[in-house]
Coordinates of C-alpha atoms and ligand atoms in Angstrom, one line a residue:
X212 CA -91.1 -59.6 72.5
X213 CA -87.9 -57.8 73.6
X214 CA -86.0 -59.1 70.6
X215 CA -88.3 -57.8 68.0
X216 CA -88.5 -54.4 69.7
X217 CA -84.7 -54.2 69.6
X218 CA -84.6 -55.1 66.0
X219 CA -87.1 -52.4 65.2
X220 CA -84.9 -49.8 66.9
X221 CA -81.8 -51.1 65.1
X222 CA -83.6 -50.8 61.7
X223 CA -84.6 -47.2 62.5
X224 CA -81.1 -46.4 63.4
X225 CA -79.8 -47.9 60.2
X226 CA -82.2 -45.6 58.3
X227 CA -80.8 -42.5 59.8
X228 CA -77.2 -43.3 59.0
X229 CA -77.6 -44.6 55.5
X230 CA -78.6 -42.5 52.5
X231 CA -81.3 -44.7 51.0
X232 CA -80.9 -44.9 47.2
X233 CA -83.8 -43.8 45.0
X234 CA -85.9 -46.8 44.0
X235 CA -87.9 -46.8 40.8
X236 CA -90.9 -49.1 40.6
X237 CA -90.1 -52.5 39.0
X238 CA -92.2 -53.0 35.9
X239 CA -93.3 -56.4 34.4
X240 CA -91.1 -55.7 31.4
X241 CA -88.1 -55.4 33.8
X242 CA -88.8 -58.9 35.0
X243 CA -89.5 -60.4 31.6
X244 CA -86.3 -58.8 30.2
X245 CA -84.2 -59.3 33.3
X246 CA -81.5 -61.5 31.6
X247 CA -80.8 -58.8 29.1
X248 CA -80.3 -55.9 31.6
X249 CA -77.0 -56.2 33.4
X250 CA -77.6 -53.4 35.9
X251 CA -80.1 -55.3 38.0
X252 CA -81.3 -58.7 39.0
X253 CA -85.0 -58.6 39.5
X254 CA -85.9 -62.3 39.1
X255 CA -84.9 -65.7 40.5
X256 CA -82.7 -67.3 37.9
X257 CA -81.3 -64.0 36.5
X258 CA -84.2 -64.0 34.0
X259 CA -87.5 -65.9 34.2
X260 CA -86.3 -68.6 31.9
X261 CA -83.8 -69.5 34.7
X262 CA -80.6 -69.7 32.7
X263 CA -78.5 -68.0 35.3
X264 CA -76.4 -66.6 32.4
X265 CA -75.0 -63.1 32.5
X266 CA -73.7 -61.3 29.4
X267 CA -71.2 -59.4 31.5
X268 CA -67.5 -59.9 30.6
X269 CA -65.5 -57.5 32.7
X270 CA -64.6 -60.3 35.1
X271 CA -63.0 -62.9 32.8
X272 CA -60.7 -65.9 32.8
X273 CA -57.5 -63.7 33.0
X274 CA -58.5 -61.5 35.9
X275 CA -61.0 -63.5 38.0
X276 CA -58.2 -64.6 40.3
X277 CA -57.9 -61.0 41.5
X278 CA -61.5 -60.7 42.8
X279 CA -61.6 -59.2 46.3
X280 CA -64.4 -58.7 48.7
X281 CA -66.1 -55.3 48.4
X282 CA -68.0 -55.9 51.6
X283 CA -69.6 -58.6 53.7
X284 CA -72.6 -58.4 56.0
X285 CA -73.6 -60.8 58.7
X286 CA -77.2 -62.1 59.0
X287 CA -76.4 -62.1 62.7
X288 CA -78.4 -63.0 65.8
X289 CA -78.8 -66.5 67.0
X290 CA -80.6 -67.5 63.7
X291 CA -77.8 -69.0 61.7
X292 CA -78.4 -72.2 59.7
X293 CA -78.8 -72.9 56.0
X294 CA -78.8 -69.8 53.8
X295 CA -80.2 -70.9 50.4
X296 CA -81.1 -67.5 49.0
X297 CA -80.4 -65.8 45.7
X298 CA -80.0 -62.1 46.1
X299 CA -82.0 -59.5 44.0
X300 CA -80.5 -56.1 43.1
X301 CA -82.3 -53.0 42.0
X302 CA -81.3 -49.3 42.0
X303 CA -78.3 -49.9 44.3
X304 CA -80.3 -52.0 46.8
X305 CA -79.8 -55.7 47.4
X306 CA -82.7 -57.8 48.8
X307 CA -81.9 -61.1 50.5
X308 CA -83.9 -63.6 52.4
X309 CA -82.4 -65.7 55.2
X310 CA -83.1 -68.5 57.6
X311 CA -86.1 -68.3 59.9
X312 CA -88.2 -66.3 57.3
X313 CA -86.2 -63.1 57.5
X314 CA -85.4 -60.4 54.8
X315 CA -83.0 -57.6 54.4
X316 CA -82.4 -54.6 52.2
X317 CA -78.8 -53.6 51.9
X318 CA -77.0 -50.7 50.3
X319 CA -74.8 -52.3 47.6
X320 CA -72.2 -49.6 47.7
X321 CA -71.4 -50.0 51.4
X322 CA -72.9 -53.3 52.6
X323 CA -74.9 -51.4 55.2
X324 CA -78.3 -52.6 56.2
X325 CA -81.2 -50.4 55.1
X326 CA -83.9 -52.5 56.8
X327 CA -84.5 -55.9 58.3
X328 CA -87.8 -57.8 58.5
X329 CA -88.2 -60.7 61.0
X330 CA -91.3 -62.7 60.4
X331 CA -92.8 -63.8 63.7
X332 CA -93.0 -67.6 63.5
X333 CA -95.5 -69.5 65.6
X334 CA -94.6 -72.6 67.6
X335 CA -95.1 -75.9 65.8
X336 CA -94.0 -75.1 62.2
X337 CA -93.1 -78.2 60.2
X338 CA -90.3 -77.4 57.8
X339 CA -89.0 -80.7 56.4
X340 CA -85.5 -79.6 55.4
X341 CA -84.1 -76.9 57.6
X342 CA -85.5 -73.3 58.3
X343 CA -84.3 -72.1 54.9
X344 CA -85.6 -69.6 52.3
X345 CA -84.6 -69.4 48.7
X346 CA -85.3 -65.8 47.8
X347 CA -87.8 -63.1 47.1
X348 CA -89.7 -61.6 44.1
X349 CA -89.8 -57.9 43.4
X350 CA -92.5 -55.9 41.6
X351 CA -93.6 -52.2 41.8
X352 CA -92.5 -51.0 45.2
X353 CA -92.9 -54.4 46.8
X354 CA -90.7 -57.3 47.7
X355 CA -92.5 -60.6 48.4
X356 CA -91.5 -63.8 49.9
X357 CA -92.8 -67.0 51.5
X358 CA -92.5 -68.1 55.1
X359 CA -92.1 -71.3 57.2
X360 CA -95.6 -70.9 58.5
X361 CA -97.0 -71.0 55.0
X362 CA -97.7 -67.3 54.5
X363 CA -96.8 -64.9 51.7
X364 CA -95.6 -61.5 52.9
X365 CA -95.3 -58.4 50.7
X366 CA -93.0 -55.6 52.1
X367 CA -92.6 -52.1 51.0
X368 CA -89.1 -52.2 49.3
X369 CA -88.2 -48.8 50.7
X370 CA -89.2 -49.3 54.3
X371 CA -89.5 -53.0 54.9
X372 CA -93.0 -52.4 56.3
X373 CA -95.6 -55.1 55.7
X374 CA -98.1 -54.2 52.8
X375 CA -100.1 -57.4 52.8
X376 CA -99.9 -60.9 54.2
X377 CA -101.8 -64.0 52.8
X378 CA -102.0 -67.5 54.3
X379 CA -101.2 -70.2 51.7
X380 CA -102.6 -73.0 54.0
X381 CA -102.5 -74.4 57.5
X382 CA -98.9 -74.9 58.8
X383 CA -100.2 -77.4 61.3
X384 CA -101.0 -79.7 58.4
X385 CA -97.4 -79.5 57.2
X386 CA -97.6 -76.6 54.8
X387 CA -94.7 -74.1 54.5
X388 CA -93.1 -72.1 51.7
X389 CA -89.5 -71.5 51.0
X390 CA -89.2 -71.0 47.2
X391 CA -88.7 -67.6 45.5
X392 CA -92.1 -66.5 44.1
X393 CA -92.4 -66.0 40.3
X394 CA -94.0 -62.9 38.8
X395 CA -95.4 -63.3 35.2
X396 CA -97.5 -61.1 32.8
X397 CA -101.1 -62.0 32.0
X398 CA -103.6 -60.3 29.7
X399 CA -106.6 -61.0 31.8
X400 CA -105.3 -60.1 35.3
X401 CA -102.1 -58.0 34.9
X402 CA -99.0 -59.3 36.6
X403 CA -99.6 -62.4 38.7
X404 CA -97.5 -63.8 41.6
X405 CA -97.1 -67.5 41.1
X406 CA -96.3 -69.7 44.1
X407 CA -96.5 -73.3 45.2
X408 CA -96.6 -75.2 48.5
X409 CA -94.0 -77.1 50.5
X410 CA -94.9 -80.1 52.7
X411 CA -94.6 -83.1 50.4
X412 CA -93.7 -85.4 53.3
X413 CA -97.0 -84.5 55.1
X414 CA -99.6 -85.6 52.5
X415 CA -100.4 -82.0 51.5
X416 CA -102.3 -81.0 48.4
X417 CA -99.6 -79.8 45.9
X418 CA -100.7 -76.9 43.8
X419 CA -99.7 -73.7 42.0
X420 CA -101.5 -70.5 42.8
X421 CA -101.7 -67.2 40.9
X422 CA -102.3 -64.0 42.9
X423 CA -102.6 -60.3 42.2
X424 CA -99.3 -58.8 43.1
X425 CA -100.6 -55.6 44.6
X426 CA -103.1 -57.2 47.0
X427 CA -102.2 -60.9 47.2
X428 CA -105.8 -61.8 46.2
X429 CA -106.1 -65.3 44.8
X430 CA -107.0 -65.4 41.1
X431 CA -106.6 -69.1 40.3
X432 CA -105.4 -72.3 41.9
X433 CA -104.2 -75.4 40.1
X434 CA -103.7 -78.6 42.1
X435 CA -101.0 -81.0 40.8
X436 CA -102.7 -84.2 41.7
X437 CA -105.4 -85.9 39.6
X438 CA -108.9 -85.6 41.0
X439 CA -108.5 -82.2 42.7
X440 CA -110.6 -79.3 41.4
X441 CA -108.9 -76.0 40.4
X442 CA -110.3 -72.6 41.0
X443 CA -110.6 -69.4 38.9
X444 CA -111.9 -66.1 40.1
X445 CA -113.3 -67.7 43.3
X446 CA -115.2 -70.5 41.4
X447 CA -114.4 -74.1 40.6
X448 CA -112.6 -74.3 37.2
X449 CA -111.5 -77.7 36.0
X450 CA -110.3 -80.9 37.6
X451 CA -106.7 -81.9 37.3
X452 CA -106.3 -85.1 35.3
X453 CA -108.6 -87.0 33.0
X454 CA -110.8 -88.6 35.6
X455 CA -110.7 -89.5 39.3
X456 CA -108.7 -92.8 39.9
X457 CA -107.3 -92.9 36.3
X458 CA -103.8 -93.2 37.8
X459 CA -104.4 -93.4 41.6
X460 CA -106.2 -96.1 43.6
X461 CA -109.0 -95.4 46.1
X462 CA -108.8 -92.1 48.1
X463 CA -105.0 -91.9 48.2
X464 CA -105.0 -89.0 45.7
X465 CA -106.7 -86.8 48.4
X466 CA -103.5 -86.8 50.4
X467 CA -101.3 -87.4 47.3
X468 CA -98.6 -84.8 47.8
X469 CA -97.1 -83.5 44.6
X470 CA -95.8 -80.5 46.4
X471 CA -94.6 -77.6 44.2
X472 CA -91.9 -76.6 46.7
X473 CA -89.3 -75.2 44.4
X474 CA -91.4 -72.7 42.6
X475 CA -91.3 -72.2 38.9
X476 CA -89.7 -70.6 35.8
X477 CA -91.5 -68.6 33.0
X478 CA -90.9 -68.6 29.3
X479 CA -91.9 -65.4 27.5
X480 CA -91.7 -67.2 24.1
X481 CA -94.5 -69.6 24.9
X482 CA -96.2 -67.7 27.7
X483 CA -96.0 -70.8 29.8
X484 CA -95.0 -71.2 33.5
X485 CA -93.1 -74.4 34.3
X486 CA -93.5 -75.9 37.7
X487 CA -92.4 -79.2 39.1
X488 CA -94.4 -81.5 41.4
X489 CA -92.8 -83.6 44.2
X490 CA -93.2 -87.1 45.5
X491 CA -96.6 -88.8 45.8
X492 CA -97.7 -89.5 49.3
X493 CA -96.9 -91.8 50.9
X494 CA -93.4 -92.9 49.8
X495 CA -94.4 -96.6 49.9
X496 CA -95.3 -97.1 46.2
X497 CA -97.0 -100.5 46.7
X498 CA -99.9 -98.6 48.3
X499 CA -100.7 -96.7 45.1
X500 CA -100.3 -98.8 42.0
X501 CA -100.5 -96.6 38.9
X502 CA -98.6 -93.6 37.5
X503 CA -99.9 -91.2 40.2
X504 CA -100.2 -88.1 38.0
X505 CA -98.9 -85.5 38.2
X506 CA -96.5 -86.4 41.1
X507 CA -92.8 -86.4 40.2
X508 CA -93.6 -84.4 37.0
X509 CA -93.1 -81.1 35.3
X510 CA -96.3 -79.2 34.3
X511 CA -96.6 -76.2 32.0
X512 CA -99.3 -73.9 33.2
X513 CA -101.1 -71.1 31.3
X514 CA -100.9 -68.2 33.7
X515 CA -104.1 -66.7 32.2
X516 CA -106.4 -69.3 33.9
X517 CA -104.2 -71.8 35.7
X518 CA -104.9 -74.6 33.2
X519 CA -102.3 -77.3 32.5
X520 CA -101.0 -77.1 28.9
X521 CA -98.8 -80.1 29.1
X522 CA -97.3 -82.5 31.7
X523 CA -94.3 -84.8 31.7
X524 CA -93.7 -87.3 34.4
X525 CA -90.1 -88.1 35.2
X526 CA -90.8 -90.9 37.8
X527 CA -94.3 -92.5 37.4
X528 CA -95.2 -94.5 40.6
X529 CA -92.2 -93.1 42.4
X530 CA -90.9 -95.3 45.2
X531 CA -87.7 -93.4 46.0
X532 CA -88.8 -89.8 46.8
X533 CA -87.5 -88.6 43.5
X534 CA -89.4 -85.3 43.7
X535 CA -90.0 -83.9 40.2
X536 CA -89.6 -80.3 41.3
X537 CA -86.3 -79.4 39.7
X538 CA -86.2 -76.2 37.6
X539 CA -87.1 -76.3 34.0
X540 CA -84.6 -74.1 32.1
X541 CA -85.6 -72.8 28.6
X542 CA -83.0 -72.8 25.8
X543 CA -83.0 -72.8 22.0
X544 CA -81.0 -75.2 19.9
X545 CA -81.4 -76.8 16.5
X546 CA -84.0 -74.2 15.7
X547 CA -86.2 -75.6 18.4
X548 CA -87.7 -74.2 21.6
X549 CA -86.4 -76.6 24.1
X550 CA -86.2 -76.9 27.9
X551 CA -83.9 -79.0 30.1
X552 CA -84.3 -80.3 33.6
X553 CA -81.9 -82.4 35.7
X554 CA -84.0 -84.7 37.9
X555 CA -83.5 -86.1 41.4
X556 CA -83.7 -89.5 39.8
X557 CA -80.3 -89.0 38.1
X558 CA -81.4 -88.3 34.5
X559 CA -81.0 -85.1 32.6
X560 CA -84.1 -84.5 30.4
X561 CA -84.6 -82.4 27.2
X562 CA -88.2 -81.5 26.3
X563 CA -89.9 -79.5 23.6
X564 CA -91.1 -76.6 25.7
X565 CA -94.0 -75.7 23.4
X566 CA -95.7 -79.1 24.0
X567 CA -93.7 -81.1 26.5
X568 CA -92.7 -83.7 23.9
X569 CA -89.8 -85.9 25.1
X570 CA -86.6 -85.3 23.2
X571 CA -83.9 -87.2 25.1
X572 CA -82.8 -88.2 28.6
X573 CA -79.2 -89.0 29.7
X574 CA -77.9 -90.3 33.0
X575 CA -75.8 -87.5 34.7
X576 CA -74.7 -89.5 37.8
X577 CA -73.1 -93.0 37.8
X578 CA -74.4 -96.4 39.1
X579 CA -78.1 -95.6 38.8
X580 CA -80.0 -98.6 40.1
X581 CA -83.7 -98.0 39.8
X582 CA -84.0 -97.7 36.0
X583 CA -82.0 -99.2 33.2
X584 CA -82.6 -96.1 31.0
X585 CA -85.3 -93.7 29.8
X586 CA -87.0 -95.3 26.9
X587 CA -87.8 -93.6 23.5
X588 CA -91.3 -93.0 24.8
X589 CA -89.9 -91.0 27.7
X590 CA -90.8 -93.5 30.3
X591 CA -88.2 -95.1 32.6
X592 CA -87.3 -98.7 32.0
X593 CA -87.5 -99.9 35.6
X594 CA -85.3 -102.5 37.3
X595 CA -88.1 -104.1 39.2
X596 CA -85.8 -105.9 41.7
X597 CA -84.4 -102.5 42.8
X598 CA -87.7 -101.1 43.9
X599 CA -88.1 -101.2 47.8
X600 CA -90.2 -104.2 48.6
X601 CA -93.8 -104.4 49.6
X602 CA -94.2 -104.7 53.4
X603 CA -97.2 -107.0 52.8
X604 CA -94.9 -109.5 51.2
X605 CA -92.7 -109.5 54.3
X606 CA -92.9 -112.1 57.1
X607 CA -94.8 -109.9 59.6
X608 CA -96.2 -107.3 57.2
X609 CA -94.2 -104.6 59.0
X610 CA -91.2 -104.1 56.8
X611 CA -90.6 -104.8 53.1
X612 CA -87.3 -105.9 51.6
X613 CA -84.5 -103.3 51.8
X614 CA -82.8 -102.3 48.5
X615 CA -79.7 -100.2 47.9
X616 CA -80.8 -97.4 45.5
X617 CA -78.7 -94.9 43.5
X618 CA -79.3 -91.9 43.6
X619 CA -80.2 -91.4 47.2
X620 CA -83.6 -89.7 47.8
X621 CA -81.7 -86.4 48.2
X622 CA -81.1 -86.9 44.5
X623 CA -78.6 -86.9 41.7
X624 CA -79.5 -83.2 41.8
X625 CA -81.6 -81.5 44.5
X626 CA -83.0 -78.0 44.6
X627 CA -79.8 -76.2 43.8
X628 CA -80.2 -74.6 40.4
X629 CA -78.0 -75.3 37.3
X630 CA -77.0 -72.7 34.8
X631 CA -77.0 -72.6 30.9
X632 CA -74.3 -70.8 28.9
X633 CA -75.4 -69.2 25.6
X634 CA -71.7 -69.0 24.9
X635 CA -70.6 -72.7 25.4
X636 CA -74.1 -74.1 24.9
X637 CA -73.5 -76.3 28.0
X638 CA -75.5 -76.8 31.2
X639 CA -73.6 -76.6 34.5
X640 CA -75.3 -79.0 36.8
X641 CA -74.5 -79.3 40.5
X642 CA -74.9 -83.0 41.1
X643 CA -74.3 -85.6 43.9
X644 CA -73.1 -89.2 43.7
X645 CA -74.6 -91.2 46.5
X646 CA -77.0 -94.0 47.3
X647 CA -79.2 -95.2 50.1
X648 CA -80.6 -98.2 51.8
X649 CA -84.4 -97.8 51.6
X650 CA -87.3 -100.0 52.8
X651 CA -91.1 -99.6 53.0
X652 CA -93.3 -99.8 56.0
X653 CA -97.1 -99.6 56.5
X654 CA -98.4 -96.0 57.1
X655 CA -101.7 -94.1 57.4
X656 CA -102.3 -90.4 56.9
X657 CA -102.5 -88.3 60.0
X658 CA -102.7 -84.5 59.8
X659 CA -99.3 -82.9 60.6
X660 CA -97.4 -86.2 60.8
X661 CA -94.8 -87.5 58.4
X662 CA -96.5 -89.5 55.7
X663 CA -93.7 -91.7 54.4
X664 CA -94.1 -95.4 55.0
X665 CA -90.4 -95.7 54.4
X666 CA -87.0 -95.8 56.2
X667 CA -83.6 -95.0 54.7
X668 CA -79.9 -94.4 55.3
X669 CA -77.9 -92.4 52.8
X670 CA -74.4 -93.6 52.1
X671 CA -71.5 -92.4 49.9
X672 CA -70.6 -94.5 46.8
X673 CA -67.1 -93.1 46.2
X674 CA -64.3 -92.6 48.7
X675 CA -63.1 -89.3 47.5
X676 CA -66.2 -87.3 46.6
X677 CA -70.0 -86.9 46.6
X678 CA -70.4 -83.5 45.0
X679 CA -69.7 -83.1 41.3
X680 CA -70.3 -80.0 39.2
X681 CA -70.8 -81.3 35.7
X682 CA -70.7 -79.5 32.3
X683 CA -73.4 -81.3 30.1
X684 CA -74.0 -81.0 26.4
X685 CA -77.8 -81.0 26.2
X686 CA -77.8 -82.3 22.6
X687 CA -75.7 -85.4 23.2
X688 CA -75.7 -85.9 27.0
X689 CA -72.0 -85.9 27.0
X690 CA -70.4 -84.9 30.3
X691 CA -67.7 -82.5 28.9
X692 CA -66.0 -82.0 32.3
X693 CA -66.6 -82.7 36.0
X694 CA -65.3 -80.9 39.1
X695 CA -65.5 -83.2 42.1
X696 CA -66.1 -82.1 45.6
X697 CA -65.8 -84.0 48.8
X698 CA -69.0 -82.8 50.4
X699 CA -72.4 -82.9 48.6
X700 CA -73.0 -79.8 46.5
X701 CA -76.1 -77.9 47.7
X702 CA -75.8 -74.4 46.2
X703 CA -76.7 -72.9 42.8
X704 CA -74.5 -72.0 39.8
X705 CA -74.0 -68.9 37.7
X706 CA -72.2 -68.6 34.3
X707 CA -71.0 -65.6 32.3
X708 CA -70.4 -64.7 28.7
X709 CA -66.7 -64.3 29.6
X710 CA -66.6 -68.1 30.1
X711 CA -66.8 -68.4 33.8
X712 CA -68.8 -70.7 36.1
X713 CA -69.3 -69.5 39.7
X714 CA -70.5 -71.8 42.6
X715 CA -69.9 -72.5 46.2
X716 CA -69.1 -75.6 48.3
X717 CA -70.2 -76.8 51.8
X718 CA -66.6 -76.5 52.7
X719 CA -67.0 -72.7 52.3
X720 CA -65.2 -72.0 49.1
X721 CA -66.7 -69.6 46.6
X722 CA -65.2 -70.7 43.3
X723 CA -64.9 -69.6 39.6
X724 CA -64.1 -72.3 37.0
X725 CA -63.2 -72.1 33.3
X726 CA -66.5 -72.9 31.6
X727 CA -64.8 -74.7 28.8
X728 CA -62.7 -77.2 30.8
X729 CA -63.6 -76.9 34.5
X730 CA -60.2 -75.6 35.5
X731 CA -60.3 -73.7 38.8
X732 CA -59.4 -70.0 38.4
X733 CA -60.6 -68.5 41.7
X734 CA -61.4 -69.7 45.2
X735 CA -62.3 -67.7 48.3
X736 CA -63.1 -69.1 51.8
X737 CA -66.3 -67.5 53.0
X738 CA -66.0 -68.9 56.5
X739 CA -69.1 -71.1 56.4
X740 CA -70.6 -73.6 53.9
X741 CA -72.3 -72.3 50.8
X742 CA -75.7 -73.5 49.9
X743 CA -76.9 -70.3 48.2
X744 CA -76.9 -69.2 44.6
X745 CA -74.6 -66.5 43.2
X746 CA -75.5 -63.4 41.1
X747 CA -73.6 -60.9 39.1
X748 CA -74.6 -57.4 37.9
X749 CA -73.1 -54.1 37.0
X750 CA -72.9 -51.2 39.5
X751 CA -71.7 -47.8 38.4
X752 CA -69.6 -49.4 35.7
X753 CA -68.1 -52.2 37.8
X754 CA -69.1 -55.9 37.6
X755 CA -70.1 -57.2 41.0
X756 CA -70.6 -60.8 42.2
X757 CA -72.5 -61.8 45.3
X758 CA -73.1 -65.0 47.2
X759 CA -74.7 -65.7 50.5
X760 CA -72.8 -68.2 52.8
X761 CA -74.2 -70.2 55.6
X762 CA -74.1 -74.0 56.0
X763 CA -77.3 -76.0 56.5
X764 CA -80.2 -77.4 54.4
X765 CA -81.3 -81.0 54.1
X766 CA -77.9 -82.8 54.1
X767 CA -77.0 -82.3 57.8
X768 CA -80.6 -83.3 58.8
X769 CA -81.3 -86.3 56.5
X770 CA -77.9 -87.3 55.1
X771 CA -77.5 -90.5 57.2
X772 CA -73.8 -91.6 57.0
X773 CA -73.1 -88.6 54.8
X774 CA -74.3 -86.2 57.5
X775 CA -71.6 -87.6 59.9
X776 CA -68.9 -86.6 57.4
X777 CA -70.1 -83.0 57.2
X778 CA -70.9 -82.6 60.9
X779 CA -67.9 -80.4 61.5
X780 CA -68.8 -77.7 59.0
X781 CA -69.6 -74.5 60.8
X782 CA -72.9 -72.7 60.4
X783 CA -73.0 -69.1 59.4
X784 CA -74.9 -66.3 57.7
X785 CA -73.0 -63.8 55.6
X786 CA -73.6 -62.1 52.3
X787 CA -70.3 -61.5 50.4
X788 CA -69.9 -59.1 47.5
X789 CA -66.8 -59.2 45.3
X790 CA -65.3 -57.0 42.6
X791 CA -62.0 -56.4 40.9
X792 CA -59.6 -53.8 42.4
X793 CA -60.4 -50.5 40.7
X794 CA -57.2 -50.2 38.7
X795 CA -57.5 -53.7 37.3
X796 CA -61.1 -53.3 36.3
X797 CA -60.2 -50.2 34.2
X798 CA -57.6 -52.2 32.2
Ligands
CA65 CA1 -81.5 -57.6 34.9
CA66 CA1 -90.0 -85.3 48.8

C-alpha cells in the first residue's frame, strides 16, 4: 500500500500550498438550469438535456485561432490509458475523473491539484472496453462517480474524503460503472442520483436506479429487460414489459443484458429521464427470436417511482451489438418537444419526447447493410441475408455463416456525445464509417464469462478516413457538412452561440470548426489522443475551454484491423485549459 500512502501525503501537501476557493453547495436548480448559467458546468452534457451548447460568445470565429493554453495538468503515475471524462467546474474548482477510477479537484486559476482520490480496485475487475470513466455528478458538497468494481463513491468536494460508498452489484459477475451519474429533482424523494450498470457482454441485468444523493440509499430500481421486477422503497413495484416471454423465449431474459452503461439525460419540460439500453444477451440473435424488449432501446423513466413512461426500440432482435445506449438530446422545433439520438446502428432518430412517438430516422453513415431503411412505423426494414447466420444451420453446428456488416459493432456512433446548436439548429455528430465480418457461435451463460456467441473483425470501408464529424439537420436528415478524420472519432463535441464546434481526435488534435460550414479555425496538438468531451465556461470575465487528452477506449482493444492502424498513437493523461490572451479577449 506504499503507493496509496504516498498519494495521501502528496494530496495533503497540495492542500497546504494552494488556497482552496470557497465552495457554495450546488442546488438542484443549479443542475436543472446549468445550460443557462455560463459561470459553471455542474452536469454532464452542459445541462441535463445534453445539448452541449454554450451561449458564450467571447471566443468566436475571428479569434479562436489565437487560443493558448492557460495551464495543463498531468493525471500522472503509471495509470495512463483512455481518458473519456467531461470536466465539471464550480466556484473556481474543476472536477475530473480519470482512468482506473480516479478523481481530482483542480484550481482552475492555476491548474494546481487540490486533491486526488484513487479508488482501490480489487483483482479481477471485468471492464469490457478499457479502464475508463466518463465523469462525475455534483450536488450539495459532494461529487459522485462510478467505479470499475461497480461501486458509487461520494466524495466531499472540498477535501476529496469519502462520504459514502454503495455497491451497484457484483463485479465478479461482470458489473462495472463508468458513466457520469445524473441528478434529477423529484417531489416525492428530493433530488435523486440516477445511474445504470455496465456489463452488457456478461449477461448482466440492465437497469436504472434512483438513490438519495446524501446517503446513496436506493429508492427505486427499474430493470430494462421484460420479465424483471422493479423495486420502490424497498418493495417490489412493477414488472418491466407486458408479460414474461412476450418478446423473449424461455429463460433467456434472465441474463438478457440491456445494460444502461452510458447513463442518461433529463428533460425538465416533461420531467422524464431518458436512458438507453444496450445489446441483448447473447449476441447470437437466433437464440432469442422476438423483439427482446427493451434491449437496444431508449426508455423514458418517471424519476418519481422508476416507471417506464415510454420506450422506443432502435434495433429489435439485435444481431450486431448495436447497443441502444446513445444519448437522447432534447430540442424544440416546429412547436414540438422533440428529442434526437444517433444510434450505433447508423440511423439518426427524431422522437416526440413527450410520448416517444417516432418522427423520422435518417442514415448518417454510408453503406449500411443490415437494414434497408427505418419504416414509417419506426421499425427497421431488415435485409435478412445480411444478418449473421444461425450456427445450427451450419455444417457442424459450431459456426454460422459470416456476413460483412456496416456499421461495425463499435457503431456509426458510439458513446461519444453529440452537440446541438440552438443557433444553427444543427446536430454535430461524431461518427465512424467502418464495417465488420461477424459470425455466430453457440454459447451458454456462465457467471463472469463473456456471453457473446459471436466472433468479429472490424475493417475500414474507406482508404482515407473512418472518423467523420457530421452536421445534421434534424428536420430533414440532410448532412450539411462533414469533417473527415483518418482515425475513428471517440470523443465528445461542444458547440457555442458564437458558431463554433469543438472536438478532439485520436491523433491528438483539439480542434474548433466553423459550425456553419465545418471549416477548421483552430487546432492544437495535446500530445496524446483525445477521447474526452470538451467544456466551456466563464471564469472572472474570461471564456475558458477545457479538454482532457489521453488515448484509449474500445478502439485499440476491439478494433480488429482498425486497431492496427492506431497502434502507434501514444497514451497519456492531461487536462488542458485554453483561453484567449488577455489583450485580445478585451477587444
Ligand atoms: Ca452552468
Ligand atoms: Ca454491447
